[in-house]
XYZ file of C-alpha atoms in Angstrom:
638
model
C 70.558 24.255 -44.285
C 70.608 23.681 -40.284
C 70.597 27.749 -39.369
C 67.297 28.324 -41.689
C 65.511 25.650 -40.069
C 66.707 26.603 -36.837
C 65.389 29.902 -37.591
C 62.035 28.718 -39.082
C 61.395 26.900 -36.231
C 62.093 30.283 -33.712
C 59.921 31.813 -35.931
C 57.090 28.959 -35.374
C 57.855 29.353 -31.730
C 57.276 32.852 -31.650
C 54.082 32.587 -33.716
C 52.504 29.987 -31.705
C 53.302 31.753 -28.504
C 51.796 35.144 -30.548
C 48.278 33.124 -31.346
C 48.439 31.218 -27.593
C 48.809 34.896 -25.856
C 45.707 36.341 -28.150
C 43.036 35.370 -26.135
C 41.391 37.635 -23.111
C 38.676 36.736 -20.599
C 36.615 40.041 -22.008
C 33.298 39.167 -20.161
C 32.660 37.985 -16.184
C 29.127 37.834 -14.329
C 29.655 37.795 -10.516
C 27.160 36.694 -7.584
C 28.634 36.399 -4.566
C 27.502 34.248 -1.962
C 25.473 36.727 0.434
C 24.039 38.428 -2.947
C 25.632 41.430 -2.376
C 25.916 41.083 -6.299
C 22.894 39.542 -8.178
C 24.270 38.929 -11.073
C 26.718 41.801 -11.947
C 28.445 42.194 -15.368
C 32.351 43.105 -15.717
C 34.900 43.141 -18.069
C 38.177 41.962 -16.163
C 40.234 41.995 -19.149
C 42.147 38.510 -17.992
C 45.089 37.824 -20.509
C 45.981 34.103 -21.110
C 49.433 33.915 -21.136
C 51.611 30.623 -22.064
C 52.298 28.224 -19.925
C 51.810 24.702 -18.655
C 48.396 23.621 -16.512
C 48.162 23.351 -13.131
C 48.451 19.391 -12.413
C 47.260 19.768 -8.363
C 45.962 21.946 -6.297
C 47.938 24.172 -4.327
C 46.378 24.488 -0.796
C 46.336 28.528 1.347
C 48.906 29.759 3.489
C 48.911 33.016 5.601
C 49.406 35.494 2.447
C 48.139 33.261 -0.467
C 44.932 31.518 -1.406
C 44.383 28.149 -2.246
C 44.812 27.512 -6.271
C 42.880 25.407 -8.310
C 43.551 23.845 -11.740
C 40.594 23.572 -14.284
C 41.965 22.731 -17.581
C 39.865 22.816 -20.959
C 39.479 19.486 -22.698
C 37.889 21.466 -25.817
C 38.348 18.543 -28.456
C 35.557 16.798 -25.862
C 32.512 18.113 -27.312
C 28.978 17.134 -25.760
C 25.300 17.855 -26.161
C 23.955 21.583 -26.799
C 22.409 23.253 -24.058
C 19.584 25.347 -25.475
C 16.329 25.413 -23.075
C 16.746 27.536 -20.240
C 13.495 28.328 -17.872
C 10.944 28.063 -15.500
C 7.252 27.493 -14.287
C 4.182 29.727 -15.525
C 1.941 28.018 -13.404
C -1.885 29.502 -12.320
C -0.206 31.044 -9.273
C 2.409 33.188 -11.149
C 0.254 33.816 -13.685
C -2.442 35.061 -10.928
C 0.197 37.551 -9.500
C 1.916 38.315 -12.602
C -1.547 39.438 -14.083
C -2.196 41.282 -10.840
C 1.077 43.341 -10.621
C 0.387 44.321 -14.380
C -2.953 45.612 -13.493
C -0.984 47.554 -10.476
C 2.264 48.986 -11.870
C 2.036 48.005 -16.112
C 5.450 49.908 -16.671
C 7.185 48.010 -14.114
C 5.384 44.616 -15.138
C 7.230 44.647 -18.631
C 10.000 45.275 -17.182
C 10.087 42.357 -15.164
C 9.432 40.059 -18.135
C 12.182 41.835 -20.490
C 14.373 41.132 -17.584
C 13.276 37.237 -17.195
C 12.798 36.973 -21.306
C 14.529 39.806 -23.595
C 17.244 38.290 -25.493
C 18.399 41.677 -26.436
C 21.740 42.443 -26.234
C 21.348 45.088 -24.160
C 19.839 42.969 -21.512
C 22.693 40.544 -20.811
C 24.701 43.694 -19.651
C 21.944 44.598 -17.273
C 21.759 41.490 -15.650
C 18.543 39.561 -17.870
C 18.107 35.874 -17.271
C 17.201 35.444 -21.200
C 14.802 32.793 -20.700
C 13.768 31.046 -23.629
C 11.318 28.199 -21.935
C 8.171 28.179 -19.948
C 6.584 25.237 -18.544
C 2.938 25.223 -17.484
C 0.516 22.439 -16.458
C -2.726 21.403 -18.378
C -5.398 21.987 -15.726
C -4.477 22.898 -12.048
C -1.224 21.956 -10.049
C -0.764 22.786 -6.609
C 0.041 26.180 -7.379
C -2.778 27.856 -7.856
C -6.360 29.243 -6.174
C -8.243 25.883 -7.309
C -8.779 22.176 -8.729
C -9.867 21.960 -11.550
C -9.262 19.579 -15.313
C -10.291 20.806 -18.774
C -12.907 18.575 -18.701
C -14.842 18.832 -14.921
C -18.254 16.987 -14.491
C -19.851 17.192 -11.166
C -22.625 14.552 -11.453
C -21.178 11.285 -11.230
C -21.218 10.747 -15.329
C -18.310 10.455 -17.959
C -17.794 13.126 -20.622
C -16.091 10.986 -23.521
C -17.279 13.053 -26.186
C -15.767 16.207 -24.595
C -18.367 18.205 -24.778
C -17.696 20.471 -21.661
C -13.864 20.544 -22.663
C -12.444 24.015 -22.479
C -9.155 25.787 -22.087
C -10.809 28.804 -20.608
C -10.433 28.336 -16.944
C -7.078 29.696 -16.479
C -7.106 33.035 -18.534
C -4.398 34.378 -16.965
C -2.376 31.872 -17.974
C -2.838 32.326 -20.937
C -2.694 35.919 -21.054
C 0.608 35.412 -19.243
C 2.371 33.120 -21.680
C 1.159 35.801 -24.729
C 2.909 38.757 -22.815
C 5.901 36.203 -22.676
C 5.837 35.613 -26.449
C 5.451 39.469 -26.987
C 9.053 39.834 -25.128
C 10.488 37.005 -26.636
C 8.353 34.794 -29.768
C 10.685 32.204 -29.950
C 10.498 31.122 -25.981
C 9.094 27.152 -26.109
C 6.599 26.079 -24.164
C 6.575 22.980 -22.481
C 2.582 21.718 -21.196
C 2.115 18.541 -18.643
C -1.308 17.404 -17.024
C -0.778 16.652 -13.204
C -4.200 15.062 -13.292
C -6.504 13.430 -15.837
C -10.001 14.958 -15.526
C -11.414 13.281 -12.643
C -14.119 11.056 -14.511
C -11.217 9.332 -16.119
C -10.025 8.125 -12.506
C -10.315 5.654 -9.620
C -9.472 4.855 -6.211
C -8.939 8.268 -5.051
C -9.247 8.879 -1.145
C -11.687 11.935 -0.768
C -14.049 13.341 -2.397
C -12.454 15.473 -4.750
C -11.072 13.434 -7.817
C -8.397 15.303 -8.890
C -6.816 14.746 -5.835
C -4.657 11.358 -6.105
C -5.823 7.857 -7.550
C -5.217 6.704 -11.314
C -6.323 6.494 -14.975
C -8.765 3.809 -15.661
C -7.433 0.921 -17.063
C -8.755 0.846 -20.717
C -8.362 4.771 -20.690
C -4.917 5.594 -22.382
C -6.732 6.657 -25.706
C -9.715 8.965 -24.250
C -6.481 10.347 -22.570
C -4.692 11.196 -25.328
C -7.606 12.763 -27.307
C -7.842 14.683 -24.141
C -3.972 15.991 -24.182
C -4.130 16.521 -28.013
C -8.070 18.405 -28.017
C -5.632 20.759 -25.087
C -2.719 20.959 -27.983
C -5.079 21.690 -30.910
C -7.307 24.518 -28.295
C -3.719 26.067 -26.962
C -2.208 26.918 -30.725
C -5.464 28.283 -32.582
C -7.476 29.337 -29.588
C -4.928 30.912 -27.727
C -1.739 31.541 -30.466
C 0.699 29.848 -28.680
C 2.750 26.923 -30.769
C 3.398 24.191 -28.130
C 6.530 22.959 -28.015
C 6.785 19.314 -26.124
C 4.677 17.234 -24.172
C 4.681 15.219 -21.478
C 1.573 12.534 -20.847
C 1.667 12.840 -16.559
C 3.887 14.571 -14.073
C 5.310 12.990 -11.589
C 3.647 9.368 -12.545
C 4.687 7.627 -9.848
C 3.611 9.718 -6.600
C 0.227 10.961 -5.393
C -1.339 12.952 -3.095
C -4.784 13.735 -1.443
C -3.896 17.628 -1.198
C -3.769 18.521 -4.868
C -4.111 17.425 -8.391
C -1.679 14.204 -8.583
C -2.520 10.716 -10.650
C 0.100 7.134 -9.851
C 0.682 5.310 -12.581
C 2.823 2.400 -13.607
C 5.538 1.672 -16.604
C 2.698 -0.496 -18.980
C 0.214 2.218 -18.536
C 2.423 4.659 -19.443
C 4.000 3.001 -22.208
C 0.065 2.317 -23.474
C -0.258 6.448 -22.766
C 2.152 7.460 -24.405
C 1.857 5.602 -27.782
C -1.872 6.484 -27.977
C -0.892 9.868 -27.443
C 2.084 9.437 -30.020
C -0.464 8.475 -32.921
C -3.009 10.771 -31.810
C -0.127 13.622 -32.041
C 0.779 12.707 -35.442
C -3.066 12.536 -36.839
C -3.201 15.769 -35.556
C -0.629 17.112 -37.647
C 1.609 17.290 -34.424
C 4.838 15.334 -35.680
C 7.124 17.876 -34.391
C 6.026 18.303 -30.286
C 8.280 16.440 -28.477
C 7.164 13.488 -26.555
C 8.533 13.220 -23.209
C 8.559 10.313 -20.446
C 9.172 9.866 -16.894
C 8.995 13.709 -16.118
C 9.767 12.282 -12.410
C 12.668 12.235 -9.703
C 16.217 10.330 -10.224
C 14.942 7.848 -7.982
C 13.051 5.465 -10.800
C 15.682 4.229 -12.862
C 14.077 1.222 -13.501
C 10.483 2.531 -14.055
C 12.133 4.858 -17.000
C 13.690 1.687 -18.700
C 10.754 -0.512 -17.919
C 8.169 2.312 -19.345
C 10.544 2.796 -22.572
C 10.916 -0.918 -23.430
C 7.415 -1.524 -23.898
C 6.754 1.438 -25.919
C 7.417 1.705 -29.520
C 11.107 3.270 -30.869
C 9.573 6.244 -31.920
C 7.049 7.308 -28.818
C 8.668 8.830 -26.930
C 11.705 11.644 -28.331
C 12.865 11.783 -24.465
C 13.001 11.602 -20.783
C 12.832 14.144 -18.157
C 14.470 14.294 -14.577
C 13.181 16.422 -11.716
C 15.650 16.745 -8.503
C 13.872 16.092 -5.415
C 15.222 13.111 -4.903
C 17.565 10.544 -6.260
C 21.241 10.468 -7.776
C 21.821 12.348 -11.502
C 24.169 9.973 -12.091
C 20.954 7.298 -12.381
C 20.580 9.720 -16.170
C 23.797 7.309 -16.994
C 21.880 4.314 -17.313
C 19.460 5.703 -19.430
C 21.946 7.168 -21.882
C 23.311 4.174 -22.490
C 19.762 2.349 -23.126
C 18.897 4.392 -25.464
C 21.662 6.805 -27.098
C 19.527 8.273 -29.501
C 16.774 9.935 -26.857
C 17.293 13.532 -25.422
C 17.797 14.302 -22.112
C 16.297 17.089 -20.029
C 15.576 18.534 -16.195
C 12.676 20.066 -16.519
C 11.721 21.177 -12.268
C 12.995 21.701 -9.054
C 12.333 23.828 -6.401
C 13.964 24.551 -3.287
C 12.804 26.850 0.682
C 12.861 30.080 1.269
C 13.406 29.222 5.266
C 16.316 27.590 7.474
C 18.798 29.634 6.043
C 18.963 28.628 2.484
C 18.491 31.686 0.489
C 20.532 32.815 -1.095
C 23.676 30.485 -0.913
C 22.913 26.942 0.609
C 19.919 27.364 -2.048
C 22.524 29.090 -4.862
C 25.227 26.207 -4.254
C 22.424 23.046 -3.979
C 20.747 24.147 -7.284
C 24.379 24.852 -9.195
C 26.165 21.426 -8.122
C 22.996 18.908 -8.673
C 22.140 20.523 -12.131
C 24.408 22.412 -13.959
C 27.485 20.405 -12.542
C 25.566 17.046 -12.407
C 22.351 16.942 -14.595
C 23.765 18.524 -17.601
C 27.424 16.613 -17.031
C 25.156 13.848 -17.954
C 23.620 14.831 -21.087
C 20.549 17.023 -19.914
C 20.079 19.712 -22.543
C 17.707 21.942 -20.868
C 17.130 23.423 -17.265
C 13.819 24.308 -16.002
C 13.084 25.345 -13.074
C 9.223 25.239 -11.218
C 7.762 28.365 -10.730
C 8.709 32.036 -12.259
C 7.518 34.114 -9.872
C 5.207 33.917 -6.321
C 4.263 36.742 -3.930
C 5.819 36.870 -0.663
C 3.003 37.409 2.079
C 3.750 39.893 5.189
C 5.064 36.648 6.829
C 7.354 36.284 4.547
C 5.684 32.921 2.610
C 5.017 32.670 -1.048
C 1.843 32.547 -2.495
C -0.859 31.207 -4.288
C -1.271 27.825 -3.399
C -3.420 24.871 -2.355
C -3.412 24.288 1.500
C -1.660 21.705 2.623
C 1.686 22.142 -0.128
C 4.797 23.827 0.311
C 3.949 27.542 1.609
C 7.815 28.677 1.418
C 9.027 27.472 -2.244
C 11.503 29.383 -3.674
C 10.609 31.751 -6.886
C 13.247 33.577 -9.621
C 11.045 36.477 -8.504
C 9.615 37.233 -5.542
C 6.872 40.048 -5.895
C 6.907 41.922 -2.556
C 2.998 42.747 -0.839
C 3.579 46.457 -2.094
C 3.923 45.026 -5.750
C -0.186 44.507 -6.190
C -3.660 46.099 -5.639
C -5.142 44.930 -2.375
C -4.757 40.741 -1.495
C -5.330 39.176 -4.655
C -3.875 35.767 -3.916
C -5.232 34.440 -1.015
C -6.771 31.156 -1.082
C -8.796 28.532 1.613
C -9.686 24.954 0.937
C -12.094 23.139 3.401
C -10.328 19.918 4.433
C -11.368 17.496 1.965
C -9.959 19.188 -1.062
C -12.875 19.057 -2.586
C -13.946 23.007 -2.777
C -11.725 26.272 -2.817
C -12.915 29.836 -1.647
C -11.021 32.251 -2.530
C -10.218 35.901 -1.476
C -10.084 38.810 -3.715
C -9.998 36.593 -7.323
C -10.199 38.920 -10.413
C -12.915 38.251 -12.782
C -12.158 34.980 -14.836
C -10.276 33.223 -12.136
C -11.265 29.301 -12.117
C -13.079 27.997 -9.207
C -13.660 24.816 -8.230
C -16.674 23.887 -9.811
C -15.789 24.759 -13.186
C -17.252 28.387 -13.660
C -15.843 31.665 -13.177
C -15.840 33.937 -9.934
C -17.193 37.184 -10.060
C -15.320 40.360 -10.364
C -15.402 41.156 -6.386
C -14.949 37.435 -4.716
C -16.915 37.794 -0.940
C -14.112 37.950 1.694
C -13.867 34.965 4.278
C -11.976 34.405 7.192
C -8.775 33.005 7.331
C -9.457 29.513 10.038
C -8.003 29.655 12.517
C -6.055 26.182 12.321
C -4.345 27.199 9.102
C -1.009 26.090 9.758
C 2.513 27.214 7.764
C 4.394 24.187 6.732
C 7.926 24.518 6.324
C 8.486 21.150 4.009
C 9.695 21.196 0.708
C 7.552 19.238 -2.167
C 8.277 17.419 -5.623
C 6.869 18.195 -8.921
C 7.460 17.413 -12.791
C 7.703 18.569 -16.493
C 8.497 18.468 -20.294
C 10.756 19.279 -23.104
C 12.118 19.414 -26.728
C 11.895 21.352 -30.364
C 9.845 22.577 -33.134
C 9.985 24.383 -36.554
C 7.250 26.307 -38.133
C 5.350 23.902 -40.259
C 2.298 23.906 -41.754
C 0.007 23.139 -38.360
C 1.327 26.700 -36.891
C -0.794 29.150 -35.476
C -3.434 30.461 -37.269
C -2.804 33.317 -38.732
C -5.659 36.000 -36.640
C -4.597 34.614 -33.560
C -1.328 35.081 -34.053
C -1.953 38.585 -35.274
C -4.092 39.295 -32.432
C -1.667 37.368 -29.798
C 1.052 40.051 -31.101
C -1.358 43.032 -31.109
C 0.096 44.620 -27.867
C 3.515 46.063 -28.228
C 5.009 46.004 -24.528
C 5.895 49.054 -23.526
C 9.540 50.832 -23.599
C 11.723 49.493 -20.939
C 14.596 51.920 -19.390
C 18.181 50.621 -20.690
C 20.347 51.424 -17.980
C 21.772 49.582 -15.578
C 19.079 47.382 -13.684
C 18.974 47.966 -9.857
C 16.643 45.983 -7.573
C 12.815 47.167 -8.152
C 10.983 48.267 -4.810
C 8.303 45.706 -5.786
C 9.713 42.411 -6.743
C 13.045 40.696 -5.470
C 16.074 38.412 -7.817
C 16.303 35.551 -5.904
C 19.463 32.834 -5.703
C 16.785 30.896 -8.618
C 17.483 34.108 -10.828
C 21.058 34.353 -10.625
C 21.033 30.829 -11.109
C 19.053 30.505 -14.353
C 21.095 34.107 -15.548
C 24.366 32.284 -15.069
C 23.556 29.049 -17.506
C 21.557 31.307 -19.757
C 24.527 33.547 -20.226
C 26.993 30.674 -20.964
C 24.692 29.180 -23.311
C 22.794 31.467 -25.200
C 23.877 32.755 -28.362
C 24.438 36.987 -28.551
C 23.984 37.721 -32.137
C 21.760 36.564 -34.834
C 22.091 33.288 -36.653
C 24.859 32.152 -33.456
C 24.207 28.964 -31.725
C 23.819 27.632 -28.432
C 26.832 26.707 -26.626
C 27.525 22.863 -26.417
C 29.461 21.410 -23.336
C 32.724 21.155 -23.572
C 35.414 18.789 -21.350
C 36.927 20.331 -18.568
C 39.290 18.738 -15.771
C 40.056 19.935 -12.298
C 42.983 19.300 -10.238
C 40.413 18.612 -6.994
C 39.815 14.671 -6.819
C 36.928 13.346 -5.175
C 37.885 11.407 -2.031
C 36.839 7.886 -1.926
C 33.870 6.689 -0.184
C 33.933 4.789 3.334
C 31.878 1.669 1.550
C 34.934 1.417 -1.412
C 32.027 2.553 -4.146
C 33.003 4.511 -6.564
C 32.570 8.484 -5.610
C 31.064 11.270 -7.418
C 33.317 12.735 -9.495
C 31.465 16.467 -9.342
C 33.006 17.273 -6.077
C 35.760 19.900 -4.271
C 35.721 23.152 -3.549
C 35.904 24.767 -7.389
C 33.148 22.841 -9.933
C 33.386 23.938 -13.364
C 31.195 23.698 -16.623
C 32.069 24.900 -19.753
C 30.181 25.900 -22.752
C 31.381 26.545 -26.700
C 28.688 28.821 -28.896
C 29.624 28.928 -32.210
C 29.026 31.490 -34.752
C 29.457 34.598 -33.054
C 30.712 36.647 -35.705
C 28.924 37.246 -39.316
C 32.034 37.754 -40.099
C 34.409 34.715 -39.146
C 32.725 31.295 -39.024
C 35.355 30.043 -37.041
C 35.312 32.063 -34.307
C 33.445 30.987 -30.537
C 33.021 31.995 -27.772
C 33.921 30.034 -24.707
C 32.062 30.265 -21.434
C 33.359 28.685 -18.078
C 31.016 28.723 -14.912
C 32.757 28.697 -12.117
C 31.746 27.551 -8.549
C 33.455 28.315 -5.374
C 32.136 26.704 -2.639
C 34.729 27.037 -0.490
C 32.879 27.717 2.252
C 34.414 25.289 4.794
C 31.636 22.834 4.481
C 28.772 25.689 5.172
C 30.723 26.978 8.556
C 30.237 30.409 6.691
C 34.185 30.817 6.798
C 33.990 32.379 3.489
C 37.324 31.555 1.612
C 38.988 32.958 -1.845
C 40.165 30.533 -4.377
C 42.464 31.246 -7.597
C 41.395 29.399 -10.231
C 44.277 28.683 -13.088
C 42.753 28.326 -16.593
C 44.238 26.301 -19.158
C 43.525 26.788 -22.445
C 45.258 25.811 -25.436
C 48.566 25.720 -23.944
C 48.103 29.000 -22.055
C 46.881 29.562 -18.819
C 44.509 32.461 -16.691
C 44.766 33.555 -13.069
C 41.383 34.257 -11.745
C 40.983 35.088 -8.090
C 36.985 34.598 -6.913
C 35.042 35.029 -3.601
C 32.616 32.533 -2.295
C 29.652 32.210 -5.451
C 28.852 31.858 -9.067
C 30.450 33.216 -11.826
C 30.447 32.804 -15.280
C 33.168 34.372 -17.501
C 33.774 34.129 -21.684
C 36.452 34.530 -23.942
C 36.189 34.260 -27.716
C 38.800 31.620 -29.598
C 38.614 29.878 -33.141
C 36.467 27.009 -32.780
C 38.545 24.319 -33.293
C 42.338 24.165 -32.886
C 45.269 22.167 -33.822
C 46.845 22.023 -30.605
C 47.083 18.324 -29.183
C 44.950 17.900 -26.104
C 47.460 17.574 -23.608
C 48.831 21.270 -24.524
């Protein structure tokens, strides 16, 4: 009886090393630190082979790299990550339009490579966006001020009877050529002013521009927000997706459309705008508070305790300043609430693009942000227009004249200056230069089709500072509020046109910035490749770098050394197998001796399952995938 066993067990042995050997690292996406790659597709063809994890690092010598150890902890399964995005703001929305008018072939192009979730796209380097954010009413990107609800005579408008969507057509135009590439991107809407009647104690002259809601307020405000929600589905065909009641609540400014608030008005704000949401037939946008920097911890918890349990469905981080690791408190106040990051935007000067920018953007919110339960990643705007000085435009004077873009359009990439902007120095007026026909000004109406050109002054400055900013997010289902059926029809009228399917190379009129790789990279670990698959959750990972402790004997962040690693599980991959995944790992290297630009490779050994991977990487992002069963019966320490 002992030989059979003896032999059964072999057997086993053999087997398990058989199903442990099975699985191949079929898919990498490279960008390498200077950008020589963008974000280039490969299949490496990586064998796992069995054997035990790395349990330290192994530091270089003369002929070998240094070796790190990520091992995957896939029984530790987290939150899914499924909204990946960025800004559609007036200003890309203003050059966007532009560049269409200019080179139309070339324009749908562009948005098949920021929003086609075609197959074929992923190969040739598409982001696959499947979120938008835009504000309601003006932001600091843009030509002008202006709310959905301007007066201009010293009275109130509480009956919204000048209310209209229709200053920003471009916008909207925009956001239906985004739907046409992809009608299941959400769309995430958040006022960065009330309408200035609704305001007080603002410093200048123009409203917009700083102060606060009226005390007494809150539910004129939320008719306003919902009268935008109602206008923006059967006016314009687009189903919005989540809400937030004010960006960036607790900051203002008296250079563009800002509004301070406090945790009780909020909390008043956003339950008015909760029940006015739900009259409305509304139940399923998704409510979302803070939309602010990781610096108000308290503020979050002090604005959701004195709201009702179901106002608000989440909270939203921005990254300009603060620690992710403040999202910790909030998770554990109030477990059943979503997380997101919904904007963050970084300079185009000093240096940073493409890999100070690339690394700064990858650490704080794929390795931080989502570590602690943010579900989505948005960043602020899609795409600006680099002047001949090499600054990105439209904007308000006085904001950040260098903010980095997924997509830069070059000056060749549109008819003639169609962005340029002046503000005299209160704020209170805009002129513009060379504004299409249907372009909002700043008192409300339209400028004609050929805008009178004016002088630059001469005391126009370039800034080189970087600004904050905000946003919201969530999900819906078609229900019975969708869009009505003619708009819809006529919001899907337009097929785009044919796009060439071979291998993208960079266009002559628009550039992929360290934003765009960035955004591909956690698109392509997340989002699901065939019909009816799901978006990848994150999964546990370990590394065999340790955080050194901190001088003051606090504890340090644990996100830290010179490999970071997320990793990603989408399920349902196969029609055919419901057990079968696929597993994606983005990889950091940052080994760049502490930004001394003495550019280092690292092997990174992958365990997985009781086997391991040797991966040898440059300096930058990747993201590689491998398909396994879903679960396994492996203990976790294999």
């Amino acid at each position: 009886m002992v030989r059979p066993l003896l032999a059964f067990g072999a057997l086993l042995g053999i087997a398990v090393s058989a199903v442990r050997a099975q699985y191949e690292i079929d898919e990498m996406f490279s960008t390498t630190w200077n950008s020589s790659k963008v974000v280039e597709y490969s299949n490496p063809a990586i064998k796992f082979v069995p054997g035990p994890a790395l349990t330290q690092s192994v530091n270089s010598t003369a002929t070998t790299p240094d070796v790190v150890g990520i091992k995957v902890l896939d029984k530790q399964v987290h939150q899914k990550v499924d909204k990946i995005g960025a800004g559609i703001t007036d200003a890309a929305s203003i050059v966007l339009q532009a560049f269409k008018e200019a080179h139309p072939d070339d324009y749908w192009t562009l948005l098949h490579l920021l929003f086609s979730q075609d197959p074929e796209w992923v190969q040739r380097g598409g982001a696959g966006l499947n979120a938008v954010r835009s504000p309601l009413g003006a932001s600091d990107f843009g030509l002008a001020p202006y709310s959905y609800d301007d007066v201009f005579d010293g009275s109130t408008d509480p009956q919204f009877k000048l209310f209209t969507i229709d200053k920003a057509p471009k916008l909207w135009q925009t956001l239906q050529d985004i739907i046409k590439v992809n009608p299941n991107v959400k769309t995430y809407f958040a006022p960065w002013s009330q309408p200035g009647w609704m305001k007080a104690d603002y410093p200048g002259s123009q409203p917009l521009f700083g102060g606060h809601l009226i005390d007494g307020y809150e539910d004129l405000m939320a008719q306003y927000l919902v009268k935008a929600m109602v206008a923006i589905r059967d006016e314009k065909g687009i189903q919005p997706y989540s809400l937030s009641v004010q960006n960036e609540p607790f900051y203002d400014s008296s250079h563009y459309p800002t509004s301070r608030s406090n945790p009780s008005q909020l909390a008043k704000l956003g339950i008015a705008t909760r029940r006015r949401l739900d009259e409305a037939g509304f139940k399923d946008i998704q409510l979302l508070g803070l939309d602010h920097n990781w610096d108000h911890p308290q503020e979050v918890l002090d604005m959701f305790d004195m709201s009702r349990d179901d106002t608000w469905d989440g909270v939203a981080y921005h990254g300009y300043a603060g620690d992710p690791r403040t999202q910790i408190q909030f998770t554990d106040a109030y477990e059943d609430k979503s997380v997101h990051f919904t904007e963050y935007t970084t300079v185009t000067q000093n240096f940073n693009e493409p890999w100070p920018n690339l690394k700064e953007k990858s650490t704080k919110i794929l390795f931080k942000s989502v570590r602690y339960k943010s579900e989505s990643i948005i960043l602020w705007n899609a795409c600006l227009q680099v002047d001949e000085d090499g600054f990105t435009t439209p904007h308000l004077l006085n904001v950040c004249q260098n903010c980095l873009a997924p997509i830069h359009l070059q000056p060749n990439a549109t008819n003639g200056n169609a962005t340029a902007a002046l503000a005299d120095p209160s704020g209170s007026k805009m002129r513009t230069l060379g504004m299409a026909d249907g372009t909002a000004t700043a008192n409300g109406t339209t400028a004609p089709a050929a805008a009178a050109a004016a002088p630059a002054p001469a005391d126009s400055k370039r800034t080189h500072k970087q600004r904050r900013r905000a946003l919201t997010p969530h999900s819906i289902t078609p229900r019975a509020n969708a869009v009505p059926a003619a708009v819809a029809q006529s919001v899907n009228a337009t097929t785009p046109k044919p796009v060439n399917q071979a291998p993208f190379q960079q266009s002559s009129y628009y550039k992929r910035t360290s934003d765009f790789s960035f955004l591909s990279h956690v698109s392509l670990a997340v989002r699901p490749r065939v019909a009816g698959g799901q978006y990848g959750r994150l999964i546990g990972t370990s590394s065999t770098e340790k955080p050194a402790p901190n001088d003051d004997g606090s504890t340090p962040d644990p996100v830290a050394g010179r490999v970071l690693a997320s990793l990603f599980r989408s399920d349902n991959v196969d029609p055919s197998n419901a057990e079968l995944s696929r597993f994606s790992l983005v990889l950091l290297n940052q080994n760049d001796h502490y930004g001394t630009q003495n550019m280092e490779d690292i092997t990174v050994t992958i365990a997985f399952r009781g086997t391991v991977a040797n991966v040898t990487l440059g300096v930058g992002l990747y993201t590689m995938s491998w398909l396994a069963n879903k679960t396994s019966d492996l203990p976790e320490s294999a």
